[in-house]
Coordinates of C-alpha atoms and ligand atoms in Angstrom, one line a residue:
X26 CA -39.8 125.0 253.2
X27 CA -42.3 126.6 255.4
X28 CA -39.9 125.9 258.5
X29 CA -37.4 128.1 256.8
X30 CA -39.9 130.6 255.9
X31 CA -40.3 131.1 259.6
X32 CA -36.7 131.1 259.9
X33 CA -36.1 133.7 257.7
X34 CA -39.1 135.9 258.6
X35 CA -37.4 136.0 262.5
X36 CA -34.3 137.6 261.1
X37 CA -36.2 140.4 260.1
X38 CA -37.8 142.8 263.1
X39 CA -39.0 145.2 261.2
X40 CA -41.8 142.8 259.1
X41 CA -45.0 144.6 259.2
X42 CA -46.8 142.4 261.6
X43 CA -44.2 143.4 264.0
X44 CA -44.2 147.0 264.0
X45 CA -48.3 146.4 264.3
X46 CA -47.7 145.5 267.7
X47 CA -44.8 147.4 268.3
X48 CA -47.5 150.4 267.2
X49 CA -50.3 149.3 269.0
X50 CA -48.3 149.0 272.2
X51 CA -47.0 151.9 271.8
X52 CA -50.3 154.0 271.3
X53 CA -51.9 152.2 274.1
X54 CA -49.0 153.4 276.4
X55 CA -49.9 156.8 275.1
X56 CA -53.7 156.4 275.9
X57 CA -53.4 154.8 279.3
X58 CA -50.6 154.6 281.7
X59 CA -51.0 151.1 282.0
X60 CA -48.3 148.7 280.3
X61 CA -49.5 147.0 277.2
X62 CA -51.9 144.3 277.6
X63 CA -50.0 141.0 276.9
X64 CA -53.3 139.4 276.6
X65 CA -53.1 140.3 273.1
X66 CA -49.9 138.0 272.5
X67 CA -50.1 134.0 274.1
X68 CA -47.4 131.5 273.9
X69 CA -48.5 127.6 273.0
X70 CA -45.6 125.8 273.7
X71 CA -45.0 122.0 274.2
X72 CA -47.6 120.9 271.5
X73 CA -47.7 118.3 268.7
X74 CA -48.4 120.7 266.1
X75 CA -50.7 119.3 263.3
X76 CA -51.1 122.1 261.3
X77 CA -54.1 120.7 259.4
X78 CA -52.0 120.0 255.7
X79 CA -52.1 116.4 256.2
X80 CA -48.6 116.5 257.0
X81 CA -46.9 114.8 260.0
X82 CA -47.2 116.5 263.3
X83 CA -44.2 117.5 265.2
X84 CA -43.5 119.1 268.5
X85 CA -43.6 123.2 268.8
X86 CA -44.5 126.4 269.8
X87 CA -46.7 128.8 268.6
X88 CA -47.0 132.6 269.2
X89 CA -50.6 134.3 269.1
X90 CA -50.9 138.2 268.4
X91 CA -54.0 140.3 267.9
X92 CA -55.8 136.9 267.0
X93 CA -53.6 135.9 263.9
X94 CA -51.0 133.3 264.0
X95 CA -47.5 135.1 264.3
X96 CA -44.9 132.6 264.4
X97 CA -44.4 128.8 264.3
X98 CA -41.1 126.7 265.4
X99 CA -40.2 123.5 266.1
X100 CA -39.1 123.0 269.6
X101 CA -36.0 121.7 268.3
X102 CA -35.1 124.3 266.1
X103 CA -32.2 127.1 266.2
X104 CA -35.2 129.8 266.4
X105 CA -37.4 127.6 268.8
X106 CA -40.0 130.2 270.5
X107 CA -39.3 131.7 274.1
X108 CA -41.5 133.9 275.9
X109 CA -41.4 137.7 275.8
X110 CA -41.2 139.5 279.5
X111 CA -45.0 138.8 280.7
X112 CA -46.4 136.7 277.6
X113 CA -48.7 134.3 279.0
X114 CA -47.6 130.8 278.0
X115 CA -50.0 127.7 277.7
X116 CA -48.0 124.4 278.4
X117 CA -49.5 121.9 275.9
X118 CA -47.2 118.7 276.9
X119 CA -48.7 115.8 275.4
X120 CA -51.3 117.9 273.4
X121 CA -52.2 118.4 269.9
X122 CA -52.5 121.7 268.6
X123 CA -54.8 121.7 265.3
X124 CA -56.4 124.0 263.2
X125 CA -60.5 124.6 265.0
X126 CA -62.8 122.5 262.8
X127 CA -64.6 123.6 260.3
X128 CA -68.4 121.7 260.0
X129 CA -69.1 122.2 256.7
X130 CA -72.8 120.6 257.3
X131 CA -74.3 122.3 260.1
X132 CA -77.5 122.7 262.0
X133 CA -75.7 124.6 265.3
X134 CA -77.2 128.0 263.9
X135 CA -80.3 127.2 265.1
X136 CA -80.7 129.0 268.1
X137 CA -77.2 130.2 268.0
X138 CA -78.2 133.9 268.1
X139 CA -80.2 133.1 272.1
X140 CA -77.1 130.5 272.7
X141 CA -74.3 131.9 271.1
X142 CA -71.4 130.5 273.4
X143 CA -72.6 127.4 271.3
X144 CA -71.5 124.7 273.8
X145 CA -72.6 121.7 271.3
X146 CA -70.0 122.8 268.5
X147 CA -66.8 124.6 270.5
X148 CA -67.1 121.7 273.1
X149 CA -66.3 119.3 270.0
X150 CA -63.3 121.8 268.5
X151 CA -65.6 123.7 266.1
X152 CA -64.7 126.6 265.1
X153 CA -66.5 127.5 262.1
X154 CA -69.7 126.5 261.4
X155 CA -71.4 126.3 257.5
X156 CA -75.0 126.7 257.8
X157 CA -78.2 126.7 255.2
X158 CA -78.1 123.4 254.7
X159 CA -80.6 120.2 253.2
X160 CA -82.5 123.5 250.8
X161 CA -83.1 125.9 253.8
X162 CA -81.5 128.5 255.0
X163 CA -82.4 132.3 256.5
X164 CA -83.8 134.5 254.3
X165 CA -82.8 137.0 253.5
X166 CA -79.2 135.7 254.1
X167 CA -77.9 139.6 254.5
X168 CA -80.1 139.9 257.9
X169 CA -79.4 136.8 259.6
X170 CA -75.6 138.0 259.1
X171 CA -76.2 141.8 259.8
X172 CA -77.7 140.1 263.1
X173 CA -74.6 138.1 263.9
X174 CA -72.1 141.1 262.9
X175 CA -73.8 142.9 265.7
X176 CA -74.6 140.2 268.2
X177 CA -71.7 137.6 267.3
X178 CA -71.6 133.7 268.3
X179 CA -68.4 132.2 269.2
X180 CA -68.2 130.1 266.4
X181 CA -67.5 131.9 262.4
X182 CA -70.5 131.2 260.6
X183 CA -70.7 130.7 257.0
X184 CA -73.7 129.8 254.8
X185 CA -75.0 128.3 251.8
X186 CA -78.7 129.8 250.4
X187 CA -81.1 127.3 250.1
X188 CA -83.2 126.2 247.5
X189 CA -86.2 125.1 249.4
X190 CA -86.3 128.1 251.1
X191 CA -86.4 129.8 247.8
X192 CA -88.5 127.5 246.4
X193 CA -91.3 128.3 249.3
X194 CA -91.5 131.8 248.7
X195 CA -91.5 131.7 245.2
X196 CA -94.1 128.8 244.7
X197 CA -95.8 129.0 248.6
X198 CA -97.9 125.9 249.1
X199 CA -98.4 125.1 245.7
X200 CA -94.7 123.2 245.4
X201 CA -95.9 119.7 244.3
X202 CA -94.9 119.7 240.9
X203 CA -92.3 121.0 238.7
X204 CA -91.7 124.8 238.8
X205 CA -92.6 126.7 235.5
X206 CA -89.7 128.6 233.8
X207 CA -91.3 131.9 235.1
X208 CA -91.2 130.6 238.7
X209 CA -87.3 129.2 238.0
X210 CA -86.2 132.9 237.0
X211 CA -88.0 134.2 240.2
X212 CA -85.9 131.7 242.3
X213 CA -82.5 132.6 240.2
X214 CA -83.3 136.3 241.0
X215 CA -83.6 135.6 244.9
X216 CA -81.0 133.3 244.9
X217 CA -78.7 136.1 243.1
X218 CA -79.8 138.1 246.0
X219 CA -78.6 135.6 248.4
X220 CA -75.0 135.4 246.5
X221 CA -74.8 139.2 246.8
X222 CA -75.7 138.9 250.2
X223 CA -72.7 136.6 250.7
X224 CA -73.9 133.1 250.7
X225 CA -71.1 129.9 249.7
X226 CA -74.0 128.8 247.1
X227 CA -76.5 126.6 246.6
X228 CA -78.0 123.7 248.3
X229 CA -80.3 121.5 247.7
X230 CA -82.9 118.8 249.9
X231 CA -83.8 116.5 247.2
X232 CA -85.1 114.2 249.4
X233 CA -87.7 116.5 251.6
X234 CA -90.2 119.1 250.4
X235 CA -90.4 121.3 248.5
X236 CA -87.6 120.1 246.9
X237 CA -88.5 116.8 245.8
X238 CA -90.4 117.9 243.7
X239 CA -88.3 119.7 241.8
X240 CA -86.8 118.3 238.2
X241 CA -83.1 118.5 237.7
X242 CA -83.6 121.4 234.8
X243 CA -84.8 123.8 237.7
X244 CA -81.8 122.3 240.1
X245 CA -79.2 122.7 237.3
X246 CA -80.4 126.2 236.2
X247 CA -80.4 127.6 239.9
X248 CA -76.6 126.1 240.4
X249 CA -75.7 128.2 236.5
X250 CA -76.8 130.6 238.5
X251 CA -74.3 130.2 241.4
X252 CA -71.5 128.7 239.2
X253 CA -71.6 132.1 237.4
X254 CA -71.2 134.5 240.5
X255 CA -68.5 132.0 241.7
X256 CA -70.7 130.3 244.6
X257 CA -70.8 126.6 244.9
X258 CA -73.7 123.6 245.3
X259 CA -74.1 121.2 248.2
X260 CA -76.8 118.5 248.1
X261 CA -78.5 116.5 250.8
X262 CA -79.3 114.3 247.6
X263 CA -82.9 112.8 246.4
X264 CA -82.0 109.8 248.2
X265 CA -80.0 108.0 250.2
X266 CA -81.1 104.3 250.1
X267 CA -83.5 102.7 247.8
X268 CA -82.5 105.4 244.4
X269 CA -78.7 106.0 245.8
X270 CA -76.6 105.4 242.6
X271 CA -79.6 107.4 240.5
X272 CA -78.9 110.0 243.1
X273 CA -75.2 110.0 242.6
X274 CA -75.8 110.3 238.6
X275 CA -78.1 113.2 238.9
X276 CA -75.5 115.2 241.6
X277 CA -72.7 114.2 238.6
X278 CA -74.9 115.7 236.1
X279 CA -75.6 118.7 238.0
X280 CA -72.1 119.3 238.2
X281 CA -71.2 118.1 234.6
X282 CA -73.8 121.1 233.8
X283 CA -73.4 123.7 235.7
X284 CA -69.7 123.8 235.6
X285 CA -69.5 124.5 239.8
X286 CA -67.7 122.6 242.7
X287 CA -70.4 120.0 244.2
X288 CA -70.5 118.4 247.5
X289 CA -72.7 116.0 248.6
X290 CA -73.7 116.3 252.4
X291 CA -73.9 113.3 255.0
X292 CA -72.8 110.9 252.6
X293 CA -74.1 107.2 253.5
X294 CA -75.2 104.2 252.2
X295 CA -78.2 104.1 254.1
X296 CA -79.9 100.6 253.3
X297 CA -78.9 97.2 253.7
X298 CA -78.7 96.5 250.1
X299 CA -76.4 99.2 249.9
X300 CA -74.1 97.8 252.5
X301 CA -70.4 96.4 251.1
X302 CA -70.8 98.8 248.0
X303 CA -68.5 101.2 248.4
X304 CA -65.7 100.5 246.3
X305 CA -68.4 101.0 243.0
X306 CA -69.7 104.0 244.6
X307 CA -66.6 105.6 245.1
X308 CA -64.9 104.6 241.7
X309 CA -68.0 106.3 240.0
X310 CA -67.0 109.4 241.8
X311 CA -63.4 109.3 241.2
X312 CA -64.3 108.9 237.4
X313 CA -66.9 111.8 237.7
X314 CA -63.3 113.4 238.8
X315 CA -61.3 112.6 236.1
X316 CA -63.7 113.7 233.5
X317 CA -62.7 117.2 235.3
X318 CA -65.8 117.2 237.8
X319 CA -64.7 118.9 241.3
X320 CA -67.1 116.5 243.8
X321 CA -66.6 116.0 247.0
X322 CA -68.5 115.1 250.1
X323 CA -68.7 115.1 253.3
X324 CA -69.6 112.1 256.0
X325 CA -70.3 112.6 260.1
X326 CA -69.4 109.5 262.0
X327 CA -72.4 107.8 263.1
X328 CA -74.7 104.7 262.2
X329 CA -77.9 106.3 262.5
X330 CA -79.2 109.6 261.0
X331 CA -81.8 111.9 262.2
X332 CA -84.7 112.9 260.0
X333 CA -88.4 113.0 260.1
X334 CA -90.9 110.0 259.5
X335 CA -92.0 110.8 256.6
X336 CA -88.5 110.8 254.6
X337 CA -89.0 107.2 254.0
X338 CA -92.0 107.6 252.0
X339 CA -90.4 108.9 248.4
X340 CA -93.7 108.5 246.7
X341 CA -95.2 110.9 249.6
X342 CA -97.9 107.9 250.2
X343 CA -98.1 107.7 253.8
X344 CA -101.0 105.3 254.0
X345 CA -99.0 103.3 251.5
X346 CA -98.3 100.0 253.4
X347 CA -95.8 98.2 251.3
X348 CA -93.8 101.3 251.4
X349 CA -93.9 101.3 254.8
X350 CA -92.8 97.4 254.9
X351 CA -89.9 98.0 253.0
X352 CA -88.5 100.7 254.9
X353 CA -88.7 98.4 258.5
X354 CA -87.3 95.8 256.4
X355 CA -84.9 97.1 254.5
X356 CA -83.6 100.4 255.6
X357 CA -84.3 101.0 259.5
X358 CA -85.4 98.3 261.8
X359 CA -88.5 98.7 264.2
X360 CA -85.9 98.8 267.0
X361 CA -83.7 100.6 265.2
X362 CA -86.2 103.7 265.1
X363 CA -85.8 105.6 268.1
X364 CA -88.5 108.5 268.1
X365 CA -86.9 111.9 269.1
X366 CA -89.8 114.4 268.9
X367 CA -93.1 113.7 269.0
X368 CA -95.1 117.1 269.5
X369 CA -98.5 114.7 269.6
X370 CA -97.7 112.8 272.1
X371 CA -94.8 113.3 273.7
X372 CA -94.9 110.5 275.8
X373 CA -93.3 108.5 273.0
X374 CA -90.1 110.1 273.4
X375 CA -87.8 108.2 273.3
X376 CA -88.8 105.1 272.5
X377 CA -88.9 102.9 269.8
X378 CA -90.8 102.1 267.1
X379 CA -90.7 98.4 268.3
X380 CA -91.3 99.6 271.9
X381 CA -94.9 101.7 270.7
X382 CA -96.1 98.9 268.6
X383 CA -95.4 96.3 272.0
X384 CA -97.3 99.0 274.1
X385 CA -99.9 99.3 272.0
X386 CA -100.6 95.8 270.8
X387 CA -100.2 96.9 266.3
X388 CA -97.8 95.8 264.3
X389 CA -95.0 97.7 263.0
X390 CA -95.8 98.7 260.0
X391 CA -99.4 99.7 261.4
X392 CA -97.5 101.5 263.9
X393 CA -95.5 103.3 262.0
X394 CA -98.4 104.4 259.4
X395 CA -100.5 105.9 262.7
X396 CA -98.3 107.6 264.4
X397 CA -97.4 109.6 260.9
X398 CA -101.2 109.9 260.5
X399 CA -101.5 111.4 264.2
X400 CA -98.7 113.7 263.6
X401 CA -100.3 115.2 260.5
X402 CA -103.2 115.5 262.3
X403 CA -102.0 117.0 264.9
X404 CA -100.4 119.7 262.7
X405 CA -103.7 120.2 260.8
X406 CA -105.7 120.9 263.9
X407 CA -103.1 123.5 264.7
X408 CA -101.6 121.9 267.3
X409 CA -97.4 120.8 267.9
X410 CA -97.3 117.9 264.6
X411 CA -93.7 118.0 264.8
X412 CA -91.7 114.8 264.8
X413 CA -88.1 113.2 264.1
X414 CA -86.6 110.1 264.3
X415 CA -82.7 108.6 264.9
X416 CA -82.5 105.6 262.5
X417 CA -79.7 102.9 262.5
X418 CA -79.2 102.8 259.0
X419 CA -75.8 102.2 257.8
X420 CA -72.9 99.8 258.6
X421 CA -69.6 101.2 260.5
X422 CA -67.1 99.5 258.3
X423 CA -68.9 101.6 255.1
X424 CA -68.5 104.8 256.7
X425 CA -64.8 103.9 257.7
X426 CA -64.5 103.7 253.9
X427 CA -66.0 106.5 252.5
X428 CA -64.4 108.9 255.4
X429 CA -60.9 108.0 254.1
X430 CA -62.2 108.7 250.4
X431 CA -59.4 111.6 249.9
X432 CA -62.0 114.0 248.6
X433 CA -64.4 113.6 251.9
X434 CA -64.1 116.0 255.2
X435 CA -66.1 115.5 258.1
X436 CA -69.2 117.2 258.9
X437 CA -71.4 117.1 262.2
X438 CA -74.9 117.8 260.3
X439 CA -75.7 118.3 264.6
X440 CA -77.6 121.4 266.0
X441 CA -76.9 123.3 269.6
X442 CA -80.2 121.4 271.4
X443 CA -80.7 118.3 268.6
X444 CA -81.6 114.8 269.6
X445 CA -78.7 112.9 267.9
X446 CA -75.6 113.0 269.2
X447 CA -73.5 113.9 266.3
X448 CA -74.4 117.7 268.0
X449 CA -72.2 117.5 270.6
X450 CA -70.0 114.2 269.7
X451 CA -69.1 114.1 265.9
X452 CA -65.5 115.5 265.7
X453 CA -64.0 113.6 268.9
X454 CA -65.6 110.6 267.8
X455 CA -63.6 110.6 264.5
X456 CA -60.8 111.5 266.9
X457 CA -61.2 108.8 269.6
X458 CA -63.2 105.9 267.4
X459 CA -62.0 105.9 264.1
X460 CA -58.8 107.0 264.6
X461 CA -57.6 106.0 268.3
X462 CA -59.4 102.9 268.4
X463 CA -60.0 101.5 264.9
X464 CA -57.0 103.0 263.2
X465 CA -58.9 103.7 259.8
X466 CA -58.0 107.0 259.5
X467 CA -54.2 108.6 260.9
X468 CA -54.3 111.8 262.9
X469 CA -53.1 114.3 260.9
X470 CA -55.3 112.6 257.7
X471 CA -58.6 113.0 259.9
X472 CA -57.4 116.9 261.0
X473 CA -56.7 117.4 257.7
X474 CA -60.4 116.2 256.8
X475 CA -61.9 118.6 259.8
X476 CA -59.7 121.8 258.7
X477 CA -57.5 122.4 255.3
X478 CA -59.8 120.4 253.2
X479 CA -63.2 121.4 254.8
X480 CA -62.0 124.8 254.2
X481 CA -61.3 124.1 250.5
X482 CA -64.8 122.6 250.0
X483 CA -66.6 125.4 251.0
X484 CA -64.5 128.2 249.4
X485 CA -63.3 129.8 252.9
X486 CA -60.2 131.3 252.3
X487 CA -57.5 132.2 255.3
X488 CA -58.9 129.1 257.6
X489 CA -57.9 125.6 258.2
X490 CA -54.2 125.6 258.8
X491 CA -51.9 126.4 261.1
X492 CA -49.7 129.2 259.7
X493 CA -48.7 132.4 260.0
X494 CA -50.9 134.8 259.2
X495 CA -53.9 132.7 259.5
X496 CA -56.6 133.6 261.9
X497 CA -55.9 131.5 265.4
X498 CA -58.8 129.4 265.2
X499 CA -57.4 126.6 267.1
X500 CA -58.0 123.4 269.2
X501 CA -56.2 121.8 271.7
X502 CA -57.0 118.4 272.2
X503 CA -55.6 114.7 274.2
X504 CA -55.7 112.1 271.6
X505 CA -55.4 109.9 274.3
X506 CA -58.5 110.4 275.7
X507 CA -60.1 112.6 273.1
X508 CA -64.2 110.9 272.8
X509 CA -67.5 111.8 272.6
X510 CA -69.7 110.9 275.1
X511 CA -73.2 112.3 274.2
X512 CA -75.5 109.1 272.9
X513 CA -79.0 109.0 271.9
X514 CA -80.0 108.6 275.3
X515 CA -78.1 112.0 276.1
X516 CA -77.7 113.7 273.4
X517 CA -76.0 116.6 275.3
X518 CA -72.6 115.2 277.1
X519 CA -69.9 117.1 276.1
X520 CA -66.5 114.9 275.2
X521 CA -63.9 114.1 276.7
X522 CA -60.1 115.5 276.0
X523 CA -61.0 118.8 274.6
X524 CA -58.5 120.7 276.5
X525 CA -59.0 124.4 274.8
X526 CA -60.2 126.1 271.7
X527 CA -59.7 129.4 270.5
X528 CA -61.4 131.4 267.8
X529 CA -59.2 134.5 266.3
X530 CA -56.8 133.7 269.6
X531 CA -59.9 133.8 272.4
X532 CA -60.7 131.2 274.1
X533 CA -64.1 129.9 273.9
X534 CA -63.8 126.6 275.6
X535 CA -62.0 125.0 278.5
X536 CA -61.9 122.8 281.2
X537 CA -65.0 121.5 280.1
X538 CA -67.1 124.8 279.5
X539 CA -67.9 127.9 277.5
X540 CA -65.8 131.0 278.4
X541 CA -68.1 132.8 277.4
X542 CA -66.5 135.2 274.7
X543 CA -68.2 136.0 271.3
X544 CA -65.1 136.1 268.8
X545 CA -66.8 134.3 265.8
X546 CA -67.3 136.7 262.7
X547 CA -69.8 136.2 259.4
X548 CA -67.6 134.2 256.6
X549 CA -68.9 135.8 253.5
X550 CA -68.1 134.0 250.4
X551 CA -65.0 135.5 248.8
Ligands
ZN19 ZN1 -79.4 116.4 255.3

């Protein structure tokens, strides 16, 4: 049906889109005696197209014009695409040609207005990046996207508001308890504030301060608040290992409450106990869905997260040795905690927990329990107390599982200058790992997870599929060779078979580097 759409729109010269160009040449010619530019129409021909619906790929062409999709055809077709007299062409033999991804948990805005030919995210295919996530977020929203309307990235950046941060400035350092009602209709007055200012919604860090601390009455009443100015709520949930299924009931209530569409970000099963348990966890979502509840959730491709030290430690006890204990025993190993920051020493670095307790003759758990101690230390004598860990915490064959859950996109939850990998490596890794290699998930399934239905989880309207009209946020890619390379040892390698990617029809990546152009535009929610 859409082929013949295309078809159909071709017999008619005069469609509106047309005569744009025909117009804009035309006054060009006027203002300079120069012949149009045909920069502002490119050819894609040759490519697999998999428009980003799910639906199978076939081989195509594809015009570009003023930075919208104009036309789509089927090499094989009756109205297969040719050149117009000096329209650059693109051969893309071999290639795919997909939506540009959309990272619907992302921490590349950090920095992104010094760095914004954001290497990390367009080397990967990203195109759009959702920011504000885990409860924090700029504040207020309206500046940070005044800032980038004026000094653009090269990515589209969209954002949620975050309930930490609003939590912070409502309640300062007096956060470790339950906010009063007064202090809940402070935070619903900045977050309407945020809305107006164009945030997605609401998100939430349930498992980092200040937000765990909160009670779900103040969560559910700040997400009313969204649901009734049409914004959304995405949770980095209260926890992800030891009180997972309670987690998962309290996100279901949330939604069954507030009445809004509900995410949950990075979603793992991040403890051994945990491991093989997917098929319950899932079927409690998919009846959550039935009962009329719109959850969804997005997963990034890794066995090992990133966080701080102190995440492990729910009861905020960090002396607390048995606590302690059962995090090396149950949810990351001593050699499976590889210290990525350490502003008190920074000669830890990248080592590992099992590699600092070796050195300096203490057990693990001692280990562990000092080197949080120095940190905080370090942070109350004013000095650099910062500190994060990569944990190996979940089992390959779960994420495989809960990736192909039809309701979960992929997300990178990486930043521009981070010490995981998932910065630079998430997307191709999906790409070259768990699709090439381990054939859990088809191609035009896992494109379909990075575009159409990322864009449907956050709201953002106009992005994620190749058609005309849309905005040519595109990718170019070999699944032959398409791979990340970038490991916790270097973070920073870019991937392999990223051939080109495009936001609104300029290039912002190829042959292995930035171009350097700044197309990306704010995504308020609509
Ligand atoms: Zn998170």
């Amino acid at each position: 049906m859409k082929l013949m759409g295309n078809r159909l729109h071709r017999k008619h010269p005069c469609r509106p889109a047309m005569l744009a160009v025909v117009l804009v040449a035309f006054l060009s010619a006027c203002a300079d005696p120069a012949p149009p530019s045909p920069a502002q129409s490119f050819l894609i021909q040759g490519a697999t197209i998999v428009d980003g619906t799910g639906t199978p790929g076939y081989i195509g062409s594809l015009r570009v014009t003023n930075g919208v999709i104009a036309e789509i055809a089927p090499a094989d077709a009756d109205n297969a695409l040719s050149p117009t007299q000096g329209e650059p062409v693109h051969d893309a033999t071999n290639l795919v040609l997909a939506p540009g991804f959309i990272d619907t948990h992302s921490h590349h805005d950090g920095g992104v207005l010094e760095e914004p030919t954001a290497l990390a995210a367009v080397s990967q295919g990203i195109t759009t990046i959702v920011a504000g996530q885990d409860g924090g977020s700029r504040f207020p929203i309206a500046d940070f996207f005044t800032a980038l309307d004026s000094t653009p990235a090269a990515v589209n950046v969209a954002s949620y508001a975050g309930h930490g941060t609003l939590r912070r400035r409502v309640m300062g350092d007096d956060f470790r308890r339950a906010a009063t009602e007064a202090e809940v209709a402070e935070m619903q007055t900045l977050l309407e504030g945020e809305l107006a200012g164009g945030a997605l919604g609401l998100s939430t860090g349930l498992e980092y301060d200040p937000g765990i601390y909160s009670t779900t009455d103040e969560v559910v009443a700040l997400a009313t608040t969204a649901a009734a100015h049409g914004g959304r709520y995405i949770s980095h949930m209260r926890s992800e290992d030891r009180a997972l299924l309670a987690a998962i009931e309290e996100t279901v209530e949330i939604a069954r409450r507030a009445r809004l569409p509900v995410q949950i970000s990075h979603f793992k099963l991040a403890a051994r106990g945990l491991w093989g348990r997917t098929a319950e966890i899932l079927a409690r979502l998919d009846a959550a869905r039935a009962e009329g509840l719109d959850i969804s959730a997005d997963v990034y491709p890794y066995e090992y997260w990133q966080s701080t030290m102190t995440v492990l430690f729910p009861e905020r006890d960090f002396t607390d040795r048995a606590a302690a204990r059962y995090a090396l025993e149950e949810l990351v190993a001593p050699d499976g905690m590889l210290i990525a920051r350490f502003g008190a020493d920074t000669t830890l670095e990248g080592k590992t927990l099992a590699q600092i307790a070796t050195q300096r003759g203490t057990d693990p758990v001692t280990t562990y329990i000092d080197l949080i101690a120095e940190s905080r230390a370090a942070r109350a004598e004013g000095r650099d107390g910062g500190e994060s860990i990569v944990a190996s915490s979940m089992a390959f064959d779960d994420i495989a599982t809960l990736m192909s859950w039809p309701h979960t996109n992929i997300s990178s939850d990486g930043g521009l200058r981070g010490a995981h990998p998932r910065g630079f490596g998430a997307y191709p890794r999906v790409l070259g790992r768990y699709v090439r290699e381990e054939g859990r998930l088809g191609l035009e399934e896992a494109v379909h997870k990075m575009t159409e239905l990322a864009a449907r989880h956050m709201g953002l309207v106009g992005r994620g599929v190749l058609k005309v009209g849309a905005a040519a946020d595109m990718v170019l890619f070999d699944p032959a060779t398409v791979l990340d390379r970038s490991t916790t040892t270097q973070p920073h390698l870019t991937a392999t078979g990223i051939a080109r990617v495009w936001v609104a029809g300029t290039v912002v990546y190829e042959n292995g580097a930035v171009a350097g152009a700044l197309p990306g535009v704010v995504l308020r929610r609509q």
